[in-house]
PDB file of C-alpha atoms in Angstrom:
ATOM      1  CA  UNK A 109      20.289  65.930 -30.493  1.00  0.00           C
ATOM      2  CA  UNK A 110      20.780  62.198 -31.816  1.00  0.00           C
ATOM      3  CA  UNK A 111      19.176  63.104 -35.108  1.00  0.00           C
ATOM      4  CA  UNK A 112      21.914  65.695 -35.596  1.00  0.00           C
ATOM      5  CA  UNK A 113      24.428  63.205 -34.154  1.00  0.00           C
ATOM      6  CA  UNK A 114      23.408  61.640 -36.596  1.00  0.00           C
ATOM      7  CA  UNK A 115      23.234  62.884 -39.525  1.00  0.00           C
ATOM      8  CA  UNK A 116      26.751  65.340 -38.740  1.00  0.00           C
ATOM      9  CA  UNK A 117      28.181  61.077 -38.689  1.00  0.00           C
ATOM     10  CA  UNK A 118      26.580  60.967 -42.560  1.00  0.00           C
ATOM     11  CA  UNK A 119      27.147  63.295 -44.211  1.00  0.00           C
ATOM     12  CA  UNK A 120      29.047  65.831 -41.770  1.00  0.00           C
ATOM     13  CA  UNK A 121      29.567  69.167 -40.161  1.00  0.00           C
ATOM     14  CA  UNK A 122      29.380  71.237 -42.618  1.00  0.00           C
ATOM     15  CA  UNK A 123      27.260  69.722 -45.397  1.00  0.00           C
ATOM     16  CA  UNK A 124      24.103  69.137 -42.574  1.00  0.00           C
ATOM     17  CA  UNK A 125      21.362  71.045 -43.059  1.00  0.00           C
ATOM     18  CA  UNK A 126      19.425  72.016 -39.843  1.00  0.00           C
ATOM     19  CA  UNK A 127      16.356  71.918 -42.990  1.00  0.00           C
ATOM     20  CA  UNK A 128      16.409  68.331 -42.532  1.00  0.00           C
ATOM     21  CA  UNK A 129      17.373  67.425 -38.520  1.00  0.00           C
ATOM     22  CA  UNK A 130      14.154  69.589 -38.292  1.00  0.00           C
ATOM     23  CA  UNK A 131      12.542  67.510 -40.973  1.00  0.00           C
ATOM     24  CA  UNK A 132      13.764  64.106 -39.061  1.00  0.00           C
ATOM     25  CA  UNK A 133      12.591  65.111 -35.616  1.00  0.00           C
ATOM     26  CA  UNK A 134       8.904  66.488 -36.842  1.00  0.00           C
ATOM     27  CA  UNK A 135       9.540  69.818 -36.370  1.00  0.00           C
ATOM     28  CA  UNK A 136       9.807  73.147 -38.293  1.00  0.00           C
ATOM     29  CA  UNK A 137      13.152  74.727 -38.636  1.00  0.00           C
ATOM     30  CA  UNK A 138      11.763  77.612 -36.567  1.00  0.00           C
ATOM     31  CA  UNK A 139      10.683  75.204 -33.620  1.00  0.00           C
ATOM     32  CA  UNK A 140      14.650  73.720 -34.202  1.00  0.00           C
ATOM     33  CA  UNK A 141      15.636  76.786 -33.807  1.00  0.00           C
ATOM     34  CA  UNK A 142      14.634  77.756 -30.433  1.00  0.00           C
ATOM     35  CA  UNK A 143      15.904  75.294 -29.073  1.00  0.00           C
ATOM     36  CA  UNK A 144      19.687  76.055 -30.789  1.00  0.00           C
ATOM     37  CA  UNK A 145      19.525  79.100 -32.479  1.00  0.00           C
ATOM     38  CA  UNK A 146      22.614  78.086 -35.153  1.00  0.00           C
ATOM     39  CA  UNK A 147      24.362  74.732 -36.028  1.00  0.00           C
ATOM     40  CA  UNK A 148      26.700  75.186 -33.621  1.00  0.00           C
ATOM     41  CA  UNK A 149      25.292  74.972 -30.456  1.00  0.00           C
ATOM     42  CA  UNK A 150      23.420  72.187 -31.797  1.00  0.00           C
ATOM     43  CA  UNK A 151      26.446  70.901 -32.738  1.00  0.00           C
ATOM     44  CA  UNK A 152      28.162  72.035 -29.389  1.00  0.00           C
ATOM     45  CA  UNK A 153      25.660  70.279 -26.936  1.00  0.00           C
ATOM     46  CA  UNK A 154      26.020  66.876 -29.216  1.00  0.00           C
ATOM     47  CA  UNK A 155      29.117  67.555 -28.178  1.00  0.00           C
ATOM     48  CA  UNK A 156      27.830  68.050 -24.354  1.00  0.00           C
ATOM     49  CA  UNK A 157      26.001  65.143 -24.461  1.00  0.00           C
ATOM     50  CA  UNK A 158      29.207  62.863 -25.538  1.00  0.00           C
ATOM     51  CA  UNK A 159      30.910  64.125 -22.593  1.00  0.00           C
ATOM     52  CA  UNK A 160      28.339  63.748 -20.300  1.00  0.00           C
ATOM     53  CA  UNK A 161      29.966  59.855 -20.486  1.00  0.00           C
ATOM     54  CA  UNK A 162      32.341  60.474 -18.869  1.00  0.00           C
ATOM     55  CA  UNK A 163      31.141  63.632 -16.355  1.00  0.00           C
ATOM     56  CA  UNK A 164      31.284  60.550 -12.834  1.00  0.00           C
ATOM     57  CA  UNK A 165      34.893  60.329 -13.839  1.00  0.00           C
ATOM     58  CA  UNK A 166      35.659  63.745 -13.926  1.00  0.00           C
ATOM     59  CA  UNK A 167      34.708  64.886 -10.539  1.00  0.00           C
ATOM     60  CA  UNK A 168      37.662  65.811  -8.276  1.00  0.00           C
ATOM     61  CA  UNK A 169      39.388  63.012  -6.668  1.00  0.00           C
ATOM     62  CA  UNK A 170      37.168  60.344  -7.830  1.00  0.00           C
ATOM     63  CA  UNK A 171      40.299  58.945 -10.136  1.00  0.00           C
ATOM     64  CA  UNK A 172      43.935  58.428  -9.689  1.00  0.00           C
ATOM     65  CA  UNK A 173      45.947  59.149 -12.662  1.00  0.00           C
ATOM     66  CA  UNK A 174      46.491  55.903 -13.524  1.00  0.00           C
ATOM     67  CA  UNK A 175      41.995  55.604 -13.882  1.00  0.00           C
ATOM     68  CA  UNK A 176      42.665  59.687 -15.420  1.00  0.00           C
ATOM     69  CA  UNK A 177      45.411  57.880 -18.156  1.00  0.00           C
ATOM     70  CA  UNK A 178      42.965  55.132 -18.812  1.00  0.00           C
ATOM     71  CA  UNK A 179      40.447  56.796 -19.227  1.00  0.00           C
ATOM     72  CA  UNK A 180      42.057  59.353 -21.839  1.00  0.00           C
ATOM     73  CA  UNK A 181      42.751  56.489 -23.481  1.00  0.00           C
ATOM     74  CA  UNK A 182      39.233  54.959 -23.762  1.00  0.00           C
ATOM     75  CA  UNK A 183      38.553  58.084 -25.180  1.00  0.00           C
ATOM     76  CA  UNK A 184      40.753  59.203 -27.849  1.00  0.00           C
ATOM     77  CA  UNK A 185      39.276  54.765 -28.990  1.00  0.00           C
ATOM     78  CA  UNK A 186      35.725  55.737 -28.718  1.00  0.00           C
ATOM     79  CA  UNK A 187      36.294  59.237 -30.780  1.00  0.00           C
ATOM     80  CA  UNK A 188      37.547  56.781 -33.670  1.00  0.00           C
ATOM     81  CA  UNK A 189      34.904  55.749 -34.592  1.00  0.00           C
ATOM     82  CA  UNK A 190      32.955  59.119 -35.117  1.00  0.00           C
ATOM     83  CA  UNK A 191      35.986  61.414 -37.476  1.00  0.00           C
ATOM     84  CA  UNK A 192      32.447  63.526 -38.878  1.00  0.00           C
ATOM     85  CA  UNK A 193      32.708  64.572 -34.177  1.00  0.00           C
ATOM     86  CA  UNK A 194      35.433  64.329 -34.719  1.00  0.00           C
ATOM     87  CA  UNK A 195      37.390  66.658 -37.736  1.00  0.00           C
ATOM     88  CA  UNK A 196      33.302  68.467 -36.652  1.00  0.00           C
ATOM     89  CA  UNK A 197      34.936  69.089 -32.882  1.00  0.00           C
ATOM     90  CA  UNK A 198      38.449  69.923 -34.716  1.00  0.00           C
ATOM     91  CA  UNK A 199      37.259  73.147 -36.910  1.00  0.00           C
ATOM     92  CA  UNK A 200      35.406  74.346 -34.674  1.00  0.00           C
ATOM     93  CA  UNK A 201      38.752  74.206 -31.591  1.00  0.00           C
ATOM     94  CA  UNK A 202      40.409  76.592 -33.579  1.00  0.00           C
ATOM     95  CA  UNK A 203      37.833  78.289 -34.919  1.00  0.00           C
ATOM     96  CA  UNK A 204      37.022  79.273 -31.464  1.00  0.00           C
ATOM     97  CA  UNK A 205      40.104  81.230 -31.060  1.00  0.00           C
ATOM     98  CA  UNK A 206      38.682  84.135 -32.950  1.00  0.00           C
ATOM     99  CA  UNK A 207      37.657  86.845 -30.335  1.00  0.00           C
ATOM    100  CA  UNK A 208      34.053  86.714 -30.841  1.00  0.00           C
ATOM    101  CA  UNK A 209      33.501  82.389 -31.933  1.00  0.00           C
ATOM    102  CA  UNK A 210      30.634  81.985 -30.542  1.00  0.00           C
ATOM    103  CA  UNK A 211      32.131  78.439 -28.786  1.00  0.00           C
ATOM    104  CA  UNK A 212      34.756  81.297 -28.060  1.00  0.00           C
ATOM    105  CA  UNK A 213      34.243  79.982 -24.009  1.00  0.00           C
ATOM    106  CA  UNK A 214      32.958  76.190 -24.940  1.00  0.00           C
ATOM    107  CA  UNK A 215      36.036  75.399 -25.748  1.00  0.00           C
ATOM    108  CA  UNK A 216      38.077  77.626 -23.028  1.00  0.00           C
ATOM    109  CA  UNK A 217      35.713  75.989 -20.676  1.00  0.00           C
ATOM    110  CA  UNK A 218      36.071  72.409 -21.048  1.00  0.00           C
ATOM    111  CA  UNK A 219      39.968  72.509 -22.070  1.00  0.00           C
ATOM    112  CA  UNK A 220      40.322  74.334 -18.661  1.00  0.00           C
ATOM    113  CA  UNK A 221      38.489  71.799 -16.288  1.00  0.00           C
ATOM    114  CA  UNK A 222      40.024  68.563 -19.158  1.00  0.00           C
ATOM    115  CA  UNK A 223      43.510  70.354 -17.528  1.00  0.00           C
ATOM    116  CA  UNK A 224      42.849  70.474 -14.409  1.00  0.00           C
ATOM    117  CA  UNK A 225      41.054  67.137 -13.525  1.00  0.00           C
ATOM    118  CA  UNK A 226      44.316  65.780 -15.168  1.00  0.00           C
ATOM    119  CA  UNK A 227      46.344  68.035 -13.693  1.00  0.00           C
ATOM    120  CA  UNK A 228      45.252  67.118  -9.877  1.00  0.00           C
ATOM    121  CA  UNK A 229      45.170  63.088 -10.480  1.00  0.00           C
ATOM    122  CA  UNK A 230      48.624  63.835 -12.015  1.00  0.00           C
ATOM    123  CA  UNK A 231      49.464  65.562  -8.500  1.00  0.00           C
ATOM    124  CA  UNK A 232      47.842  63.336  -6.337  1.00  0.00           C
ATOM    125  CA  UNK A 233      50.046  60.149  -8.633  1.00  0.00           C
ATOM    126  CA  UNK A 234      53.497  63.320  -7.438  1.00  0.00           C
ATOM    127  CA  UNK A 235      51.772  63.329  -3.973  1.00  0.00           C
ATOM    128  CA  UNK A 236      51.468  59.038  -3.476  1.00  0.00           C
ATOM    129  CA  UNK A 237      54.629  58.407  -4.432  1.00  0.00           C
ATOM    130  CA  UNK A 238      54.470  56.928  -7.578  1.00  0.00           C
ATOM    131  CA  UNK A 239      55.555  60.120  -9.890  1.00  0.00           C
ATOM    132  CA  UNK A 240      58.398  61.498  -9.490  1.00  0.00           C
ATOM    133  CA  UNK A 241      57.680  64.914  -7.329  1.00  0.00           C
ATOM    134  CA  UNK A 242      59.324  67.748 -10.476  1.00  0.00           C
ATOM    135  CA  UNK A 243      57.067  67.032 -13.048  1.00  0.00           C
ATOM    136  CA  UNK A 244      55.087  69.761 -13.624  1.00  0.00           C
ATOM    137  CA  UNK A 245      51.031  68.330 -13.097  1.00  0.00           C
ATOM    138  CA  UNK A 246      50.316  70.917 -14.951  1.00  0.00           C
ATOM    139  CA  UNK A 247      52.748  71.720 -17.271  1.00  0.00           C
ATOM    140  CA  UNK A 248      53.035  68.179 -18.143  1.00  0.00           C
ATOM    141  CA  UNK A 249      48.383  67.626 -18.825  1.00  0.00           C
ATOM    142  CA  UNK A 250      48.851  70.450 -21.317  1.00  0.00           C
ATOM    143  CA  UNK A 251      50.929  68.677 -22.869  1.00  0.00           C
ATOM    144  CA  UNK A 252      48.982  65.468 -23.044  1.00  0.00           C
ATOM    145  CA  UNK A 253      45.704  67.650 -23.825  1.00  0.00           C
ATOM    146  CA  UNK A 254      47.916  69.036 -26.783  1.00  0.00           C
ATOM    147  CA  UNK A 255      48.982  65.920 -28.203  1.00  0.00           C
ATOM    148  CA  UNK A 256      45.533  64.445 -28.288  1.00  0.00           C
ATOM    149  CA  UNK A 257      43.489  67.369 -30.199  1.00  0.00           C
ATOM    150  CA  UNK A 258      47.345  67.717 -32.220  1.00  0.00           C
ATOM    151  CA  UNK A 259      46.877  63.680 -33.284  1.00  0.00           C
ATOM    152  CA  UNK A 260      43.891  63.884 -34.202  1.00  0.00           C
ATOM    153  CA  UNK A 261      44.611  66.299 -36.577  1.00  0.00           C
ATOM    154  CA  UNK A 262      47.382  64.575 -38.336  1.00  0.00           C
ATOM    155  CA  UNK A 263      44.419  60.829 -37.425  1.00  0.00           C
ATOM    156  CA  UNK A 264      41.596  62.758 -40.463  1.00  0.00           C
ATOM    157  CA  UNK A 265      44.668  63.875 -42.793  1.00  0.00           C
ATOM    158  CA  UNK A 266      47.004  60.915 -42.637  1.00  0.00           C
ATOM    159  CA  UNK A 267      43.768  57.849 -41.703  1.00  0.00           C
ATOM    160  CA  UNK A 268      45.043  55.287 -43.879  1.00  0.00           C
ATOM    161  CA  UNK A 269      48.568  55.669 -42.539  1.00  0.00           C
ATOM    162  CA  UNK A 270      47.877  56.453 -38.824  1.00  0.00           C
ATOM    163  CA  UNK A 271      46.316  54.419 -36.238  1.00  0.00           C
ATOM    164  CA  UNK A 272      45.203  57.258 -33.502  1.00  0.00           C
ATOM    165  CA  UNK A 273      45.541  54.551 -31.188  1.00  0.00           C
ATOM    166  CA  UNK A 274      47.725  52.747 -31.185  1.00  0.00           C
ATOM    167  CA  UNK A 275      49.815  56.070 -31.290  1.00  0.00           C
ATOM    168  CA  UNK A 276      48.200  58.384 -28.619  1.00  0.00           C
ATOM    169  CA  UNK A 277      48.702  55.095 -25.630  1.00  0.00           C
ATOM    170  CA  UNK A 278      52.373  54.660 -26.826  1.00  0.00           C
ATOM    171  CA  UNK A 279      52.581  57.865 -26.109  1.00  0.00           C
ATOM    172  CA  UNK A 280      51.428  57.327 -22.360  1.00  0.00           C
ATOM    173  CA  UNK A 281      53.228  54.280 -21.983  1.00  0.00           C
ATOM    174  CA  UNK A 282      56.117  56.650 -22.529  1.00  0.00           C
ATOM    175  CA  UNK A 283      55.188  59.697 -21.505  1.00  0.00           C
ATOM    176  CA  UNK A 284      53.506  57.617 -17.628  1.00  0.00           C
ATOM    177  CA  UNK A 285      56.379  54.848 -17.740  1.00  0.00           C
ATOM    178  CA  UNK A 286      59.827  58.170 -17.415  1.00  0.00           C
ATOM    179  CA  UNK A 287      57.323  59.823 -14.570  1.00  0.00           C
ATOM    180  CA  UNK A 288      57.063  57.620 -12.631  1.00  0.00           C
ATOM    181  CA  UNK A 289      58.857  57.590  -9.388  1.00  0.00           C
TER     182      UNK A 289
END
């Protein structure tokens, strides 16, 4: 997966060859295809590996809403270090809306899990009296995910004039201030 990530980052997802990745790790193409039947499968494995770094923080009850927001800021900043991975992620995310796309289930599960964890953390803030009782944690979580995904698209298209980190952090700061009790 390290070899795939390196190729995806340097050549982009579309230009990366499975044959080159196999050669990089001293496997035949058939050997690589045994583990990853398609390039999409390999990219999803790379994305899964990246997401595992954050798994300990996503266990229910681990983070309060303030810590979760801080984690989102960290994830967003790290995403800025890997534009080719984010480009491939964004393209696959959009393509996976098609009924029979091989990544459909992966993106569905990931989005649902992220929204549920975020809503749980926000709900804890409501229960603790730190966030206004009239906010809808699930709707707010959906909004945050939408901003993250949409901002990534603008950043990929206009990187010189879009500081994704600054914009996202300012958005979260405004949102959380307006949501506090």
